[in-house]
Each structure stands twice: as structure tokens, then as C-alpha cells.
Short mmCIF file of C-alpha atoms in Angstrom, two decimals:
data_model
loop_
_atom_site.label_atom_id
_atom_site.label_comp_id
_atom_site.label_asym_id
_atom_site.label_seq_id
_atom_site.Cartn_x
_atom_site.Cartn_y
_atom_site.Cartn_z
CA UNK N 1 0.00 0.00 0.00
CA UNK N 2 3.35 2.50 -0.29
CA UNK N 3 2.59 3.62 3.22
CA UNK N 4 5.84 4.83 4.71
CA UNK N 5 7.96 2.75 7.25
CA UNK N 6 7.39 5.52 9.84
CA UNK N 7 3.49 5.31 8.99
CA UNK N 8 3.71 1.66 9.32
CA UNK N 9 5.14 1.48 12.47
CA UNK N 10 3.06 3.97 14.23
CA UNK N 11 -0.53 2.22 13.39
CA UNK N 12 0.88 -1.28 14.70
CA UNK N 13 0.33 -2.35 10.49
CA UNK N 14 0.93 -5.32 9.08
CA UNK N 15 2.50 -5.36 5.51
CA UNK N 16 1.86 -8.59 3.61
CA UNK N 17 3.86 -8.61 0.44
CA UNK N 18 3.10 -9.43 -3.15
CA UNK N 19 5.86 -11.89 -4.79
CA UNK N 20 7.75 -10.19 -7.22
CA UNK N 21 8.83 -12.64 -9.95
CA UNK N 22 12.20 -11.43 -11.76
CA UNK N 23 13.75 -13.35 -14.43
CA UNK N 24 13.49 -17.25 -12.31
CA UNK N 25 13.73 -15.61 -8.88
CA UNK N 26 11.28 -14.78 -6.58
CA UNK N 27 11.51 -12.13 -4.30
CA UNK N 28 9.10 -10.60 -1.61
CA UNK N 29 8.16 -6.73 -2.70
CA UNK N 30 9.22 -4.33 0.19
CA UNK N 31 11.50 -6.91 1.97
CA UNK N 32 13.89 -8.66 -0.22
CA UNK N 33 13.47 -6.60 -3.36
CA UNK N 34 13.27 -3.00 -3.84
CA UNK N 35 11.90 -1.05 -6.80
CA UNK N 36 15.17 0.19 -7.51
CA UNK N 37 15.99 -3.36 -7.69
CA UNK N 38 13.01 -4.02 -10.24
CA UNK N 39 14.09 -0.83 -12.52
CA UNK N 40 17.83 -1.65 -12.33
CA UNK N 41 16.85 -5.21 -13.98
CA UNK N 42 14.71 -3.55 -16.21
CA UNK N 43 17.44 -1.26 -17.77
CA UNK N 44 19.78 -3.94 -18.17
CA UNK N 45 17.70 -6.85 -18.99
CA UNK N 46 14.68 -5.24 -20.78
CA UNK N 47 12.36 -7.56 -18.84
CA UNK N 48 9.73 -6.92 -16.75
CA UNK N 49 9.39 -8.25 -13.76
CA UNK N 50 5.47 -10.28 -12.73
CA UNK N 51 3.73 -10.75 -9.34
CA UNK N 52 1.89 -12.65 -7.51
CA UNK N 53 -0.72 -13.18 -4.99
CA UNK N 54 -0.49 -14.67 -1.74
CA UNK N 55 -2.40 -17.53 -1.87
CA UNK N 56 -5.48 -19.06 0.58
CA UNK N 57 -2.91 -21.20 2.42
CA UNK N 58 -0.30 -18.01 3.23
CA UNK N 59 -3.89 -16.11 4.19
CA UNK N 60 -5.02 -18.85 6.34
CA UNK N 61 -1.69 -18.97 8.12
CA UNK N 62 -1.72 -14.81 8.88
CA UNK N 63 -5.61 -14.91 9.75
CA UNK N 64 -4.53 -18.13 12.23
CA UNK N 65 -1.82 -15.82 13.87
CA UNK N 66 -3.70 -12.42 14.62
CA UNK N 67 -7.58 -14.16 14.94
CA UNK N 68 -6.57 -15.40 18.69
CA UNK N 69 -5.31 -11.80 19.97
CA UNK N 70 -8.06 -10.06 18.29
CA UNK N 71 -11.49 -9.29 18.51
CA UNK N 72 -11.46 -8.59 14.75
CA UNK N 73 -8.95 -8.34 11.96
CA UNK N 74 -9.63 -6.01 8.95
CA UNK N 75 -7.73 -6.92 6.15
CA UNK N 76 -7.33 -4.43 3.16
CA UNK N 77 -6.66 -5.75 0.04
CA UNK N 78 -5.65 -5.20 -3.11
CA UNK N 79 -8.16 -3.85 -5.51
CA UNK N 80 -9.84 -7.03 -6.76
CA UNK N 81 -9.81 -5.45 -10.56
CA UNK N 82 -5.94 -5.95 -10.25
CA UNK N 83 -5.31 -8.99 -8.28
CA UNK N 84 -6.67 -12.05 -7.00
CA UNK N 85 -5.71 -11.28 -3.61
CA UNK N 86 -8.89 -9.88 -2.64
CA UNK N 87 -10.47 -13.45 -3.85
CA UNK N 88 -8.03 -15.31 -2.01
CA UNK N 89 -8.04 -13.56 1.23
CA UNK N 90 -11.35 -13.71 1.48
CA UNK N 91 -11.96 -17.63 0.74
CA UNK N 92 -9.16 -18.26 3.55
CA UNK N 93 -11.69 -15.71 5.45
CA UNK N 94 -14.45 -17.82 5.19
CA UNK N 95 -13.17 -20.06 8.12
CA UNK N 96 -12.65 -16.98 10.80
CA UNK N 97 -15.96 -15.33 12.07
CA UNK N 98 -13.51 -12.11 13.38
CA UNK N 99 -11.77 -11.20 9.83
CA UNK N 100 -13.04 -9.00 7.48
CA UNK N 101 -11.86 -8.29 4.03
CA UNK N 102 -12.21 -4.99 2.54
CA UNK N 103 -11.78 -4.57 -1.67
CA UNK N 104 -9.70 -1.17 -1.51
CA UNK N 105 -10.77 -1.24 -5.07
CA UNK N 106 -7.39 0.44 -5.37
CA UNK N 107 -3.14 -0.26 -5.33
CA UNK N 108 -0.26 1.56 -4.27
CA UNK N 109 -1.41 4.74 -2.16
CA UNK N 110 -4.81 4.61 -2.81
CA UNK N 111 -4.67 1.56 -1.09
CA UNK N 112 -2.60 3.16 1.94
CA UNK N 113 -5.29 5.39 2.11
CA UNK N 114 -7.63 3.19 2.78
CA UNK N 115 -5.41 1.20 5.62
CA UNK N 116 -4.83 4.80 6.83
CA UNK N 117 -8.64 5.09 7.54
CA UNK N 118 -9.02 1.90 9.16
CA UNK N 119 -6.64 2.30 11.44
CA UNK N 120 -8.25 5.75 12.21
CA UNK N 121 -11.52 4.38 12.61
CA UNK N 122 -10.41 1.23 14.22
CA UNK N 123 -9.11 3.91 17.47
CA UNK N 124 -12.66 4.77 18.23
CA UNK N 125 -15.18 2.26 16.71
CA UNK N 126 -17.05 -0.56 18.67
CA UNK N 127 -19.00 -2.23 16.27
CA UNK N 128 -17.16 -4.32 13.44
CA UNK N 129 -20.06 -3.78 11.04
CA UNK N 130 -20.16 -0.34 11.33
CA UNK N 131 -16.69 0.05 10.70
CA UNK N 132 -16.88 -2.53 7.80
CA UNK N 133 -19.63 -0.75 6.11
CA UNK N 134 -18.01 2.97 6.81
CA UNK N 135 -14.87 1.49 5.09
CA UNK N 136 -16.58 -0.15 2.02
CA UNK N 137 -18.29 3.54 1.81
CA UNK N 138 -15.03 5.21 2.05
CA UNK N 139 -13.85 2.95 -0.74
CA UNK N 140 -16.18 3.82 -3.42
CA UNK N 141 -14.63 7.63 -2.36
CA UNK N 142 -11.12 7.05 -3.29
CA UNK N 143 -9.63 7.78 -6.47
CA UNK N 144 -5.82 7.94 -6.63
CA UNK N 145 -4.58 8.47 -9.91
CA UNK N 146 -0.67 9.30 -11.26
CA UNK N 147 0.98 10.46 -14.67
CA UNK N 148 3.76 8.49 -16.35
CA UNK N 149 7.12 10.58 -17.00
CA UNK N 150 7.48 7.99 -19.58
CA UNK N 151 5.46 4.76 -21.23
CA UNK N 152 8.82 2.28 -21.45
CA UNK N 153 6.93 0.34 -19.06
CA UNK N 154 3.59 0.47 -20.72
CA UNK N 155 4.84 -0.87 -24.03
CA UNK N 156 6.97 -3.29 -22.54
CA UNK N 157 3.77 -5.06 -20.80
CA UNK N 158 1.33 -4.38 -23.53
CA UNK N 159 -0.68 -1.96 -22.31
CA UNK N 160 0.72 0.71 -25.20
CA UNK N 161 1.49 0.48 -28.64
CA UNK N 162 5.22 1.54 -29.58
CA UNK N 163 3.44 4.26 -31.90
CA UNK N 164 1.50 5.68 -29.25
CA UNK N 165 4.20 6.07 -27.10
CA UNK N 166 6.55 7.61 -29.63
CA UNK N 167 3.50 9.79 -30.24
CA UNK N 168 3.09 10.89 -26.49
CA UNK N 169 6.51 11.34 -26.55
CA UNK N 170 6.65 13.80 -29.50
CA UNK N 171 3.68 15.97 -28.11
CA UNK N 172 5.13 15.74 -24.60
CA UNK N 173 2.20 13.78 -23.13
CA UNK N 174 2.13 12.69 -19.76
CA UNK N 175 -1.05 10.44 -19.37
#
């Protein structure tokens, strides 16, 4: 969710990483790889590097962990348009009455904003459901949007034609 390590540390949150796939090594984003890392291999290889979700099992064992100390663990995922970490957190969900799954509907900092808001409402809320439904409200609220210096990356996974880029490029786009 990009939150900062300071951020992190003072709501008590727990980070639980994406697998970052580069070349036939995996590596776990935030703790054993670095985006530096990812651009670095990028520049030299021309690559791209892939994720992926943790699955039910790696859910199951985090939900296990925090379920006993808690009276309720909310769990913000991934947008669900951009992973199946949503899906999977909430089938390992299914077996813990205290854990609920929110859709942050979002990645990167629009994600961290949500978390950011849970953890606010989480100092002063008493009922689970209220704070569920105030979060899945807050959700449909937050749009966090960026603009590429560049599309290297966007051609390189498809998402851009060549021309169009060269295009941007020559008009000085930024989309």
C-alpha cells in the first residue's frame, strides 16, 4: 500500500507482500526486493518483472496468527480489478468469524489510504459492522490516480502500442 515505514510502524500495520517474480527468482516486494531493484533489472535486462498473490494457504496462516489476539482483523486488500488477492483472502476468510476483508478497489497509495482510515476508525469504533460498512463507503470515495514521465513500461507489458508512445513522446504527453 506504499505507506511509509514511519506510517507503518506507528498504526501497529501489518505489511503482507506481493511476490515479485524477476527473471526465475522470486523475491518478496518491500522486503527482499526494492523497486530500484526491479528498474535496475529492467534497464539492463529489458524484462519486466510479474507478481503474484499470496495464496489461501499463506492467508489462512496470517488470519490463524492475529484471529486469537483479536477481537477482529480487517484486512485491506488489493483492488480485486488488479489482483486475486482480494479473492483469495477472502476464501481463507471464510473459516474466521472475526476477519473482514475490505476490496480497496485500489493499489499503491490509494490503497494506503484506505489502511490509513481503518486504522483511524479502528481507534474509536465498537462495532465491526459499522466500521466494515463505513470502510466499504469510504472505498467507493477514493480515487488515486498518477501520470507516467514515460510509457517504457507500458509498451513493454502491452498496455501501449510503440506508436503511441513515440506519439506521447513527440507531443510531450504525460497520461
Amino acid at each position: 500500500c506504499d505507506l511509509s515505514a514511519e506510517l507503518v510502524a506507528q498504526n501497529d500495520i501489518t505489511i503482507l507482500s506481493l511476490t515479485v517474480i524477476k527473471g526465475d527468482e522470486a523475491f518478496l516486494d518491500g522486503i527482499t526486493i526494492r523497486p530500484a531493484d526491479i528498474f535496475a533489472h529492467v534497464a539492463k535486462t529489458g524484462e519486466l518483472c510479474s507478481t503474484t498473490a499470496m495464496n489461501v494457504g499463506e492467508y489462512l496462516e496470517v488470519f490463524e496468527k492475529y484471529s486469537k489476539d483479536y477481537d477482529y482483523i480487517f484486512h485491506i486488500s488489493l483492488g480485486s480489478a488488479f489482483s486475486s488477492s482480494h479473492q483469495n483472502a477472502c476464501l481463507a476468510a471464510e473459516d474466521y468469524s472475526n476477519v473482514r476483508v475490505i476490496d480497496s478497489k485500489n493499489l499503491s497509495t490509494g490503497q494506503g489510504l484506505v489502511v490509513l482510515k481503518a486504522c483511524e476508525l479502528a481507534k474509536t469504533c465498537t462495532d465491526a459492522d459499522a466500521m466494515q460498512n463505513e470502510l466499504i463507503d469510504f472505498t467507493n470515495r477514493v480515487e488515486a490516480s498518477f501520470v507516467l514521465d514515460q510509457l517504457d513500461y507500458m509498451v513493454k507489458g502491452g498496455r501501449c502500442s510503440t506508436v503511441a508512445a513515440l506519439g506521447a513522446n513527440l507531443l510531450s504527453l504525460k497520461p
